[in-house]
PDB file of C-alpha atoms and ligand atoms in Angstrom:
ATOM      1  CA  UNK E   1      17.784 171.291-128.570  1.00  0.00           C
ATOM      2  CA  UNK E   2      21.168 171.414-126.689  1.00  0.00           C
ATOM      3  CA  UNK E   3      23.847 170.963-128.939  1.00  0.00           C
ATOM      4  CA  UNK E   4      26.610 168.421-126.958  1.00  0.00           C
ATOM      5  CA  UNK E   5      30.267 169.456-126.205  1.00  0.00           C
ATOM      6  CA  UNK E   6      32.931 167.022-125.985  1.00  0.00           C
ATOM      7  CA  UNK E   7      35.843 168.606-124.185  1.00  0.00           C
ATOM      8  CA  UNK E   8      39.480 166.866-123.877  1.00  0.00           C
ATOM      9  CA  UNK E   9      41.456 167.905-120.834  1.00  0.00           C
ATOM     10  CA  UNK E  10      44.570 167.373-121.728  1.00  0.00           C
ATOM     11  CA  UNK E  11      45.984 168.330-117.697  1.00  0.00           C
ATOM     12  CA  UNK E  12      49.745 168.919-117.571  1.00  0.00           C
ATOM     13  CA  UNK E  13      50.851 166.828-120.618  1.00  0.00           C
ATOM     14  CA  UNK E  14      52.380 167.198-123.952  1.00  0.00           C
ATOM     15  CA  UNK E  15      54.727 169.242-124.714  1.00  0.00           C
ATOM     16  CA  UNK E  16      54.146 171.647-127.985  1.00  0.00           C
ATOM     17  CA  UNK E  17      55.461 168.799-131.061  1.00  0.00           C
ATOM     18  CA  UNK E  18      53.414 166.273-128.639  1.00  0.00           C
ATOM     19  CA  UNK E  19      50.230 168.478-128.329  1.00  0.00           C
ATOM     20  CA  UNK E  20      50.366 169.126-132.380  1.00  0.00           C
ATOM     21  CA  UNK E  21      50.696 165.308-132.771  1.00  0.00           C
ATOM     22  CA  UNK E  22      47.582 164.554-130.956  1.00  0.00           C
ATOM     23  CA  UNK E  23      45.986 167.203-132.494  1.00  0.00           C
ATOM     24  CA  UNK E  24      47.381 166.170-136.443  1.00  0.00           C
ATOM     25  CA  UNK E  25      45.793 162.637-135.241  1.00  0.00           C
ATOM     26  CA  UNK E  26      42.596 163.468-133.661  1.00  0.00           C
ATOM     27  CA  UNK E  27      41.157 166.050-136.333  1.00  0.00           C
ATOM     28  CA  UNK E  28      41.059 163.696-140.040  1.00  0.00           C
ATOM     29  CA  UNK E  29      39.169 161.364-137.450  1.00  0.00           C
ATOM     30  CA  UNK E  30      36.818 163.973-136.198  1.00  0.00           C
ATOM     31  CA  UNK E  31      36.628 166.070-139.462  1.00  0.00           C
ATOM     32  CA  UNK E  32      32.934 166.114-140.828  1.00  0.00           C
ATOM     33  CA  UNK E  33      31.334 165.616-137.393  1.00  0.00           C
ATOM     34  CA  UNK E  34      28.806 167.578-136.823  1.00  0.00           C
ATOM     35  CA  UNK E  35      26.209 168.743-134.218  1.00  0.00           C
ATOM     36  CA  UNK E  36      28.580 168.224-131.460  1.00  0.00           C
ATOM     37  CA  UNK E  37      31.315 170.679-130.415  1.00  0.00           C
ATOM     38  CA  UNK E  38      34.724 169.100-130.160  1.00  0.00           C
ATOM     39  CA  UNK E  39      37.283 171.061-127.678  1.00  0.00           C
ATOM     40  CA  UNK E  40      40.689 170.355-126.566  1.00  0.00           C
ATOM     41  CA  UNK E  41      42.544 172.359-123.546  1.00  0.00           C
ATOM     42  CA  UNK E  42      45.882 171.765-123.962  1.00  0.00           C
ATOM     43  CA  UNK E  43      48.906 173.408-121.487  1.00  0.00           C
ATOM     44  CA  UNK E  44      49.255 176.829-121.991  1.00  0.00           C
ATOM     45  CA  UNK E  45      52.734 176.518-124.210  1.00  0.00           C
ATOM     46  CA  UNK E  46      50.682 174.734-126.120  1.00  0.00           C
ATOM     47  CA  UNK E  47      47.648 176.390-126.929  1.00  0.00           C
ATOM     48  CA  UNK E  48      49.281 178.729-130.034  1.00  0.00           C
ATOM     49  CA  UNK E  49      50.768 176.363-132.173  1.00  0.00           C
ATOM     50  CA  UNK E  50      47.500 174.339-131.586  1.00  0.00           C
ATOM     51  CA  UNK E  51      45.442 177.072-132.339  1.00  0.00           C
ATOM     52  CA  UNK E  52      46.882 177.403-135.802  1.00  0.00           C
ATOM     53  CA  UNK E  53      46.531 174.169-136.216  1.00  0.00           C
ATOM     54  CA  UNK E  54      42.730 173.455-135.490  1.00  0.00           C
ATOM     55  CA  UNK E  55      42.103 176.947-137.387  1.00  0.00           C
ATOM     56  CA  UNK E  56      40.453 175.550-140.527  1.00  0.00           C
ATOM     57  CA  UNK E  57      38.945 172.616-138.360  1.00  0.00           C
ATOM     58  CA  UNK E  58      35.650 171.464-136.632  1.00  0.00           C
ATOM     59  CA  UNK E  59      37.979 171.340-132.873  1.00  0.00           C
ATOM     60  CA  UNK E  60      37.777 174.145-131.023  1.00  0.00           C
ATOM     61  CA  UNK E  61      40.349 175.480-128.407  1.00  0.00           C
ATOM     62  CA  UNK E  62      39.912 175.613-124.538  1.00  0.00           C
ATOM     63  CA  UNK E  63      42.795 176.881-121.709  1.00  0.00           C
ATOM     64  CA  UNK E  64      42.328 174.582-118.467  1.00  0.00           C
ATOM     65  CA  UNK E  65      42.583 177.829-116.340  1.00  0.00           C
ATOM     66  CA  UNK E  66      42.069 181.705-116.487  1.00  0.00           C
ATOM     67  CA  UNK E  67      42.841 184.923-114.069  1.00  0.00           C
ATOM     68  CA  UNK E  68      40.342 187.517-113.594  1.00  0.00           C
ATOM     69  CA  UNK E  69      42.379 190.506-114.142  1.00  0.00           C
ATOM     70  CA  UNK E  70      42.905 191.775-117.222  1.00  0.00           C
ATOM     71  CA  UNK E  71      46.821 192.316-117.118  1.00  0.00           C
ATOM     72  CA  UNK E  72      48.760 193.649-114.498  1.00  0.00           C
ATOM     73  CA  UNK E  73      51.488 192.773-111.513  1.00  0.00           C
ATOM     74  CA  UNK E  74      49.982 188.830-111.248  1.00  0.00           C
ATOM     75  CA  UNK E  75      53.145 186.894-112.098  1.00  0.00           C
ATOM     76  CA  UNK E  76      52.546 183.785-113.543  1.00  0.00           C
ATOM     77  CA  UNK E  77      48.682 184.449-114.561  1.00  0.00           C
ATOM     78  CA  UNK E  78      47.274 184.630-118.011  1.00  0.00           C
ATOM     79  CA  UNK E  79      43.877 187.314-118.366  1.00  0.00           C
ATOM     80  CA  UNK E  80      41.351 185.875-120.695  1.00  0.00           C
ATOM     81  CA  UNK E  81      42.070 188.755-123.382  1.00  0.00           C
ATOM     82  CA  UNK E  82      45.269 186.420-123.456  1.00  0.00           C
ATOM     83  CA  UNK E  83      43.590 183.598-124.556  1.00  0.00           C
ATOM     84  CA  UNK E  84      41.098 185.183-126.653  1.00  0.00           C
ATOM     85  CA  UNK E  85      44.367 186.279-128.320  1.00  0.00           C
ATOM     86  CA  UNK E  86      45.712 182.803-129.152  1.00  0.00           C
ATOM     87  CA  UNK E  87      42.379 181.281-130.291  1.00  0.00           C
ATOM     88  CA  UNK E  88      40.328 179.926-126.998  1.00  0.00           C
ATOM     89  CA  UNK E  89      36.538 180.173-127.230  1.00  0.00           C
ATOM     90  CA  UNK E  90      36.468 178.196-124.056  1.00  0.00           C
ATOM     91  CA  UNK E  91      37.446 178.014-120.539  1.00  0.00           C
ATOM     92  CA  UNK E  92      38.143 175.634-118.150  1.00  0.00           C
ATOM     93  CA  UNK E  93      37.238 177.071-114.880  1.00  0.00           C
ATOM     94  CA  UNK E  94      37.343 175.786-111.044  1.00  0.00           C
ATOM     95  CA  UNK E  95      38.048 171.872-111.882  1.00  0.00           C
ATOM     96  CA  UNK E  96      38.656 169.700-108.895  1.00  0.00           C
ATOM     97  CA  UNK E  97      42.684 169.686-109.346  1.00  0.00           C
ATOM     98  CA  UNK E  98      42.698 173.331-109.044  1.00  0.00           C
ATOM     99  CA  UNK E  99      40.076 173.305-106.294  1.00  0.00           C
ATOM    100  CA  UNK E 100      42.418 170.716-104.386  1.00  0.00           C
ATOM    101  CA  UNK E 101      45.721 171.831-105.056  1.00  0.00           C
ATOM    102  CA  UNK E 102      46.077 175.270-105.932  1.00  0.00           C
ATOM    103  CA  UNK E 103      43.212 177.223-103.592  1.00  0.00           C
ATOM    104  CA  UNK E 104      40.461 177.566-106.242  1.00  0.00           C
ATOM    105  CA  UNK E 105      37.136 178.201-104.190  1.00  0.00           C
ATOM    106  CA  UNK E 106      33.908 178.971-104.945  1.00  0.00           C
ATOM    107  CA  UNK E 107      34.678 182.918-104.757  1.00  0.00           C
ATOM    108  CA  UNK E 108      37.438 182.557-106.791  1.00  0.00           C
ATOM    109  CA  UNK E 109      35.843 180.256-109.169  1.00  0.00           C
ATOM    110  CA  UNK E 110      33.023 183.076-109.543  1.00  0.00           C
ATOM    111  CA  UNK E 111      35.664 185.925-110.426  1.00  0.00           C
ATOM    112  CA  UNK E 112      37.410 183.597-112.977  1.00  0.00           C
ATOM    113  CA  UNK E 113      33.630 183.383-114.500  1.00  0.00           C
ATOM    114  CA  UNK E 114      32.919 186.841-115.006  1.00  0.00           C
ATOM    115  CA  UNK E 115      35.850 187.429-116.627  1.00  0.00           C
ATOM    116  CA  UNK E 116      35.748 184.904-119.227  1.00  0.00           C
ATOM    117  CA  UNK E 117      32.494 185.908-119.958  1.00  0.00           C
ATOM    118  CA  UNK E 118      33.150 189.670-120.016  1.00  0.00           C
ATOM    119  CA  UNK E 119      35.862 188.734-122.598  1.00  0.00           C
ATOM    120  CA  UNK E 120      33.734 186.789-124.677  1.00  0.00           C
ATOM    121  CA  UNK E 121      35.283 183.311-123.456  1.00  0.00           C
ATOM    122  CA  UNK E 122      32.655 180.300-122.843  1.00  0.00           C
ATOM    123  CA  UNK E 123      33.182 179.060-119.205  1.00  0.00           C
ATOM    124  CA  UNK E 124      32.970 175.623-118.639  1.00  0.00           C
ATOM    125  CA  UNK E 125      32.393 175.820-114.835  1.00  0.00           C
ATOM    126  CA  UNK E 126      33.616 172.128-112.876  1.00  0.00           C
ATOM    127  CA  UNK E 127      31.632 171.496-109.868  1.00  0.00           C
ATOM    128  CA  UNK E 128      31.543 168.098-107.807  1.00  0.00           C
ATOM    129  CA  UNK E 129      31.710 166.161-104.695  1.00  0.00           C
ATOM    130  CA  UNK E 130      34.549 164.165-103.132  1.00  0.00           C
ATOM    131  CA  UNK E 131      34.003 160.080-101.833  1.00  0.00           C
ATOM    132  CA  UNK E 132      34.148 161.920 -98.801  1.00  0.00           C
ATOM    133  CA  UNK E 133      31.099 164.155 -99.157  1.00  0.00           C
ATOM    134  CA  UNK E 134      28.858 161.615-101.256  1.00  0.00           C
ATOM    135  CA  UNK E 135      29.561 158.716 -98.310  1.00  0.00           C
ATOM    136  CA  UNK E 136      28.467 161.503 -95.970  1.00  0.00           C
ATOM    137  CA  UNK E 137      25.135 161.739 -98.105  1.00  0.00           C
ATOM    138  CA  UNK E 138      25.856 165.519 -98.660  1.00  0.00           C
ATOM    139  CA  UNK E 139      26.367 165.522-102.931  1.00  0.00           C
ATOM    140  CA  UNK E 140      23.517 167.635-103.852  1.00  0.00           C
ATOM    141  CA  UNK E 141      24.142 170.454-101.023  1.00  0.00           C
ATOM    142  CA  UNK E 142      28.235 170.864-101.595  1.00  0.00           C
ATOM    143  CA  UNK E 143      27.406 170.782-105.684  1.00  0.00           C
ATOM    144  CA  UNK E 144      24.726 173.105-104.902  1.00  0.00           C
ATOM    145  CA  UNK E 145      27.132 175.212-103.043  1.00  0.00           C
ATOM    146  CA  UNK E 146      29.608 175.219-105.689  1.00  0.00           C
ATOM    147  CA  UNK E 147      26.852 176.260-108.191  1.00  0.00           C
ATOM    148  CA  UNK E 148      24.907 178.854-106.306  1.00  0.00           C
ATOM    149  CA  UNK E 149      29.034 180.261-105.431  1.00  0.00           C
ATOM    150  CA  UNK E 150      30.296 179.980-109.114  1.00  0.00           C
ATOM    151  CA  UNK E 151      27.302 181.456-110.764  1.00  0.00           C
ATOM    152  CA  UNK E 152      26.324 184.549-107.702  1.00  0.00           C
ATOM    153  CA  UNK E 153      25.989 187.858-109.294  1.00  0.00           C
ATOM    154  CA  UNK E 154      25.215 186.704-112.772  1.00  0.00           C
ATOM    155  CA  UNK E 155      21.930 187.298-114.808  1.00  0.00           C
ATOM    156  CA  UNK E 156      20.448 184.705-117.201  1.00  0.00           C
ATOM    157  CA  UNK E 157      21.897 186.107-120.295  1.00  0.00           C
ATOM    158  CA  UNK E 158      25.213 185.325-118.721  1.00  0.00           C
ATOM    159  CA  UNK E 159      24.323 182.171-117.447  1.00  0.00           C
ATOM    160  CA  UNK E 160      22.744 181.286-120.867  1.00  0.00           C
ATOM    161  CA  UNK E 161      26.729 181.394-122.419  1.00  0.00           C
ATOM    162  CA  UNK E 162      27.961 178.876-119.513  1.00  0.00           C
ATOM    163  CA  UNK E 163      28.619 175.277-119.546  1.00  0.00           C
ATOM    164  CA  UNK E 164      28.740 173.451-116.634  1.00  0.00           C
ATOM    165  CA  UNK E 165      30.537 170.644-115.618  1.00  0.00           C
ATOM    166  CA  UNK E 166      29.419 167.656-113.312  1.00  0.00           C
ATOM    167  CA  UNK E 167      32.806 166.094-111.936  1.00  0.00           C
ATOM    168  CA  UNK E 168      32.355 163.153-108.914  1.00  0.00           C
ATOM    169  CA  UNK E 169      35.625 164.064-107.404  1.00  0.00           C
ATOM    170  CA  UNK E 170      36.182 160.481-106.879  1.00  0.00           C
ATOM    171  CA  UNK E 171      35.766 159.566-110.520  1.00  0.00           C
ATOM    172  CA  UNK E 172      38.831 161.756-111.525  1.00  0.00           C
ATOM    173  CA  UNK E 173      41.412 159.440-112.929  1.00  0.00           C
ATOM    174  CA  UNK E 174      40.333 156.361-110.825  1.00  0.00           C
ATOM    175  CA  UNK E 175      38.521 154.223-113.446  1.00  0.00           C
ATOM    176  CA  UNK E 176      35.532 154.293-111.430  1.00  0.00           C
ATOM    177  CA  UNK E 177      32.888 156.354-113.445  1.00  0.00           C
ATOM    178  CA  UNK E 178      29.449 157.293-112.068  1.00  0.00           C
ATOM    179  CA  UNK E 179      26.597 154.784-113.155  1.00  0.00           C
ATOM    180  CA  UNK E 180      24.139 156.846-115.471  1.00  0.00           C
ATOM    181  CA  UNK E 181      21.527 156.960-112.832  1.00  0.00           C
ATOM    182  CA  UNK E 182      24.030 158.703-110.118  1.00  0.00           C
ATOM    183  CA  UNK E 183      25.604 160.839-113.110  1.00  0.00           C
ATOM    184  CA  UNK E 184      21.899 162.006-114.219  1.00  0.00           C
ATOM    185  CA  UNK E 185      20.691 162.204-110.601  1.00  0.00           C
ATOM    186  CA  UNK E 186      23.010 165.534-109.878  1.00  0.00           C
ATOM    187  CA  UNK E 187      22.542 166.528-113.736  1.00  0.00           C
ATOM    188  CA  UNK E 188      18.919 166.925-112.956  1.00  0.00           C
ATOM    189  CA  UNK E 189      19.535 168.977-109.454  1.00  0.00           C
ATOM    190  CA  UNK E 190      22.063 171.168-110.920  1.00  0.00           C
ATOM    191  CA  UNK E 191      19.217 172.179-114.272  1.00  0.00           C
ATOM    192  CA  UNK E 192      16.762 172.563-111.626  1.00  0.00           C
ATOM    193  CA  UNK E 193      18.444 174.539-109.764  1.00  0.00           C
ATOM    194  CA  UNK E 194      19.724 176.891-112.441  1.00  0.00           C
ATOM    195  CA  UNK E 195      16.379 177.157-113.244  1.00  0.00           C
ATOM    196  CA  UNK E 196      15.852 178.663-109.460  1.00  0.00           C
ATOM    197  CA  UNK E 197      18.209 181.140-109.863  1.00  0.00           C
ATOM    198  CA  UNK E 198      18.337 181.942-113.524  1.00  0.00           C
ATOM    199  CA  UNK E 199      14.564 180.661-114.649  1.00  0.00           C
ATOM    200  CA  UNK E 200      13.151 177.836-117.112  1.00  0.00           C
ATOM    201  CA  UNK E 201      14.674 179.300-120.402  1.00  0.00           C
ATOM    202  CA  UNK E 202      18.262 178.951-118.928  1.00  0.00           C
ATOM    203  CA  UNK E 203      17.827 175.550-117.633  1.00  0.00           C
ATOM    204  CA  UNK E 204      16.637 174.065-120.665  1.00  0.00           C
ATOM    205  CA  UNK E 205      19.485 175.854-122.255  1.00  0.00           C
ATOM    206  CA  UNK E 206      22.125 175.000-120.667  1.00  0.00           C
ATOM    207  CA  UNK E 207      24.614 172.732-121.259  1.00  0.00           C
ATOM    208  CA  UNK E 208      25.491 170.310-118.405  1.00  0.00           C
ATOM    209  CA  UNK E 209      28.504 167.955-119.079  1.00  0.00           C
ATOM    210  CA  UNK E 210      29.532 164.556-117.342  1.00  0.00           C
ATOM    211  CA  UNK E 211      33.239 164.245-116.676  1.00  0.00           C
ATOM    212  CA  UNK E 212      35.203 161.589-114.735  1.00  0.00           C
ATOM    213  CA  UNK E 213      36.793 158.668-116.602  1.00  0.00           C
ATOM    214  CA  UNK E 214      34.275 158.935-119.339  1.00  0.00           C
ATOM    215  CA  UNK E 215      35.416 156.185-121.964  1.00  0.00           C
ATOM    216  CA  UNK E 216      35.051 154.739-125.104  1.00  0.00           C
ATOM    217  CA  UNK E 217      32.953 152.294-123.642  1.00  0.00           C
ATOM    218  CA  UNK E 218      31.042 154.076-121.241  1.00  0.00           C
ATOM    219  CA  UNK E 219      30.218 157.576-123.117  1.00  0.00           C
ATOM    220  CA  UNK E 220      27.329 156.159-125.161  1.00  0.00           C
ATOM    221  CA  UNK E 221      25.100 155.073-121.927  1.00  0.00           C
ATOM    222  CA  UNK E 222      26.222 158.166-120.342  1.00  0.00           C
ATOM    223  CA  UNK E 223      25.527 160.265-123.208  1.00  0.00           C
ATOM    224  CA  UNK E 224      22.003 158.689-123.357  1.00  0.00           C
ATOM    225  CA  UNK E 225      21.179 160.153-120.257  1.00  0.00           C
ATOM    226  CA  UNK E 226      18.561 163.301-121.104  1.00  0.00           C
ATOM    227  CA  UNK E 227      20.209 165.684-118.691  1.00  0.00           C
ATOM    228  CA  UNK E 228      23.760 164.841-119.652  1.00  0.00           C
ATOM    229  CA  UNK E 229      24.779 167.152-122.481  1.00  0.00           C
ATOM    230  CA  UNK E 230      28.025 165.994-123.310  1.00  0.00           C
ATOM    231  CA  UNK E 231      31.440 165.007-121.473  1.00  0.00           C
ATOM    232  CA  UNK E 232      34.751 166.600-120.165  1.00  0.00           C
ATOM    233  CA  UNK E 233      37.835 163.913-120.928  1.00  0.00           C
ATOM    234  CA  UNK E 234      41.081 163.374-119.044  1.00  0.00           C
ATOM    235  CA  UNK E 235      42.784 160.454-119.699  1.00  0.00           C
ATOM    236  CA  UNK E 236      40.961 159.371-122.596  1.00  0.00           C
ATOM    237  CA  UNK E 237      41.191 162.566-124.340  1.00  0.00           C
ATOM    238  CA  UNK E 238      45.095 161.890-124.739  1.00  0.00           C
ATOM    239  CA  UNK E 239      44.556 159.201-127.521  1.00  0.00           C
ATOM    240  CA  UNK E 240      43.178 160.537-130.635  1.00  0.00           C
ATOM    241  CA  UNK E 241      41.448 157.208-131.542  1.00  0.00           C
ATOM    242  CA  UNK E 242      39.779 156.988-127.855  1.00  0.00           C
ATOM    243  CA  UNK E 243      38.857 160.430-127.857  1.00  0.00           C
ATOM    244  CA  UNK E 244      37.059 160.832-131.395  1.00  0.00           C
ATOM    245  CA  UNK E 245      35.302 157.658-130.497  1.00  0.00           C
ATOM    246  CA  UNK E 246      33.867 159.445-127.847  1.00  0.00           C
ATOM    247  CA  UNK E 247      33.069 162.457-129.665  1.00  0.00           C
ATOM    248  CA  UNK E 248      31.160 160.377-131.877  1.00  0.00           C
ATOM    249  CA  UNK E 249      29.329 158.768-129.063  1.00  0.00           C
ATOM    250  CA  UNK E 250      25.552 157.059-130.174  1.00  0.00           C
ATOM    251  CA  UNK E 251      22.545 157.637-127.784  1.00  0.00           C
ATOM    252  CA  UNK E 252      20.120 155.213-127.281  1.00  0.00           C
TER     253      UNK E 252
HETATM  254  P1  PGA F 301      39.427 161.602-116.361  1.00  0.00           P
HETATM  255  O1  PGA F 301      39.465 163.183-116.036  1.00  0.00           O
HETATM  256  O2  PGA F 301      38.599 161.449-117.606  1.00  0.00           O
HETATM  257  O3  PGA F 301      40.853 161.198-116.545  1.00  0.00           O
HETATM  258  O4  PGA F 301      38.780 160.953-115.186  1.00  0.00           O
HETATM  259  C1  PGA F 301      38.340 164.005-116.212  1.00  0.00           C
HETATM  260  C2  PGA F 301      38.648 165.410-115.784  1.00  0.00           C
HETATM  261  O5  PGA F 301      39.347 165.594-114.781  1.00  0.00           O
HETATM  262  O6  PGA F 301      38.210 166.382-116.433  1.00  0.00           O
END
């Protein structure tokens, strides 16, 4: 049995009293949930005073980002000891925006993983395809890229600690969500082919989430899916009310 993971990427908003406000909102309306686990990845200025605040909570704490040095002459970088420091279990790692905008490839992405793991930090590894690439009928080899590239070196034990992330690049933000069938279509390739690399154990095991304006009103279908293991939120994961409704998503 996979337990799910609902993850809130909160992106570059809130500032501190705005991230502990969300936070103060989202957890009497999550509290006593179980079987899922509930994660929010606020900024970075954020993540301490959140931290305390989720402390005695069911909501655990993700960064959106993570360098693979430990410390060091890296201005502007946070290690993962860092964040291990101020409370994250998790780790966003290689999602599209950083992929897009700030250089992120699949090397990189790979670095970034064995360092979370290595400091005891749960990756949750983004992979997906632009409108681009899944027009040009090539989804299933660039995701396959990105997670034969984000996973090379790594043994199964390792592998068995990841989460990975299934994010249509063109579903970011837009309103336009994968239908089920496309979103379980690539879930199924990407356990398959973790099982390839890793073997059976670790593909049953892992975790594969859905993200890309998941919704109120789309997560239960979604979640419903049987190779869809839980969600990574943007937009909706910045309402308290919209996000805990998805966190207590009902399968079919
Ligand atoms: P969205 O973002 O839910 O706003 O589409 C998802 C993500 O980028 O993780």
């Amino acid at each position: 049995m996979r337990t799910p993971v609902i993850a809130g990427n909160w992106k570059m908003h809130n500032t501190v009293d705005e991230s502990l406000k969300l936070v103060r909102e989202l957890k009497p309306l999550v509290a006593g949930v179980g079987g899922v686990e509930i994660v929010v990845a606020p900024v970075f200025t954020a993540l301490d005073a959140v931290s305390a605040e989720i402390n005695d909570s069911n909501i655990a704490l993700s960064s959106q980002n993570v360098f693979w040095e430990e410390k060091g002459a890296y201005t502007g970088e946070i290690a993962p000891g860092m964040l291990k420091d101020v409370g994250c279990t998790y780790a966003i790692i290689g999602h599209s925006e950083r992929r897009q905008y700030f250089n992120e490839t699949d090397e990189t992405v790979n670095k970034r993983v064995k360092a979370a793991l290595k400091a005891g930090l749960t990756p949750i590894m983004c992979v997906g395809e632009t409108l681009e690439e899944r027009e040009g009928g090539k989804t299933i080899e660039v995701v396959s890229r990105q997670v034969k590239g984000g996973l090379a070196g790594l043994g199964s034990a390792e592998i068995d600690k990841m989460i990975i992330a299934y994010e249509p690049v063109w579903a970011i933000g837009t309103g336009k969500t994968a239908t089920p069938e496309q979103a379980e279509e690539v879930h199924a390739d990407i356990r398959r082919l973790v099982g390839q690399i890793a073997g059976a154990g670790t593909a049953a095991g892992i975790r594969i989430l859905y993200g890309g304006s998941v919704k109120p009103d789309n997560v239960d279908v979604l979640m419903s899916q049987s190779d869809i293991d839980g969600a990574l939120v943007g937009g909706a994961a910045l309402q308290a009310d919209s996000f805990a409704r998805i966190v207590k998503f009902e399968t079919k």
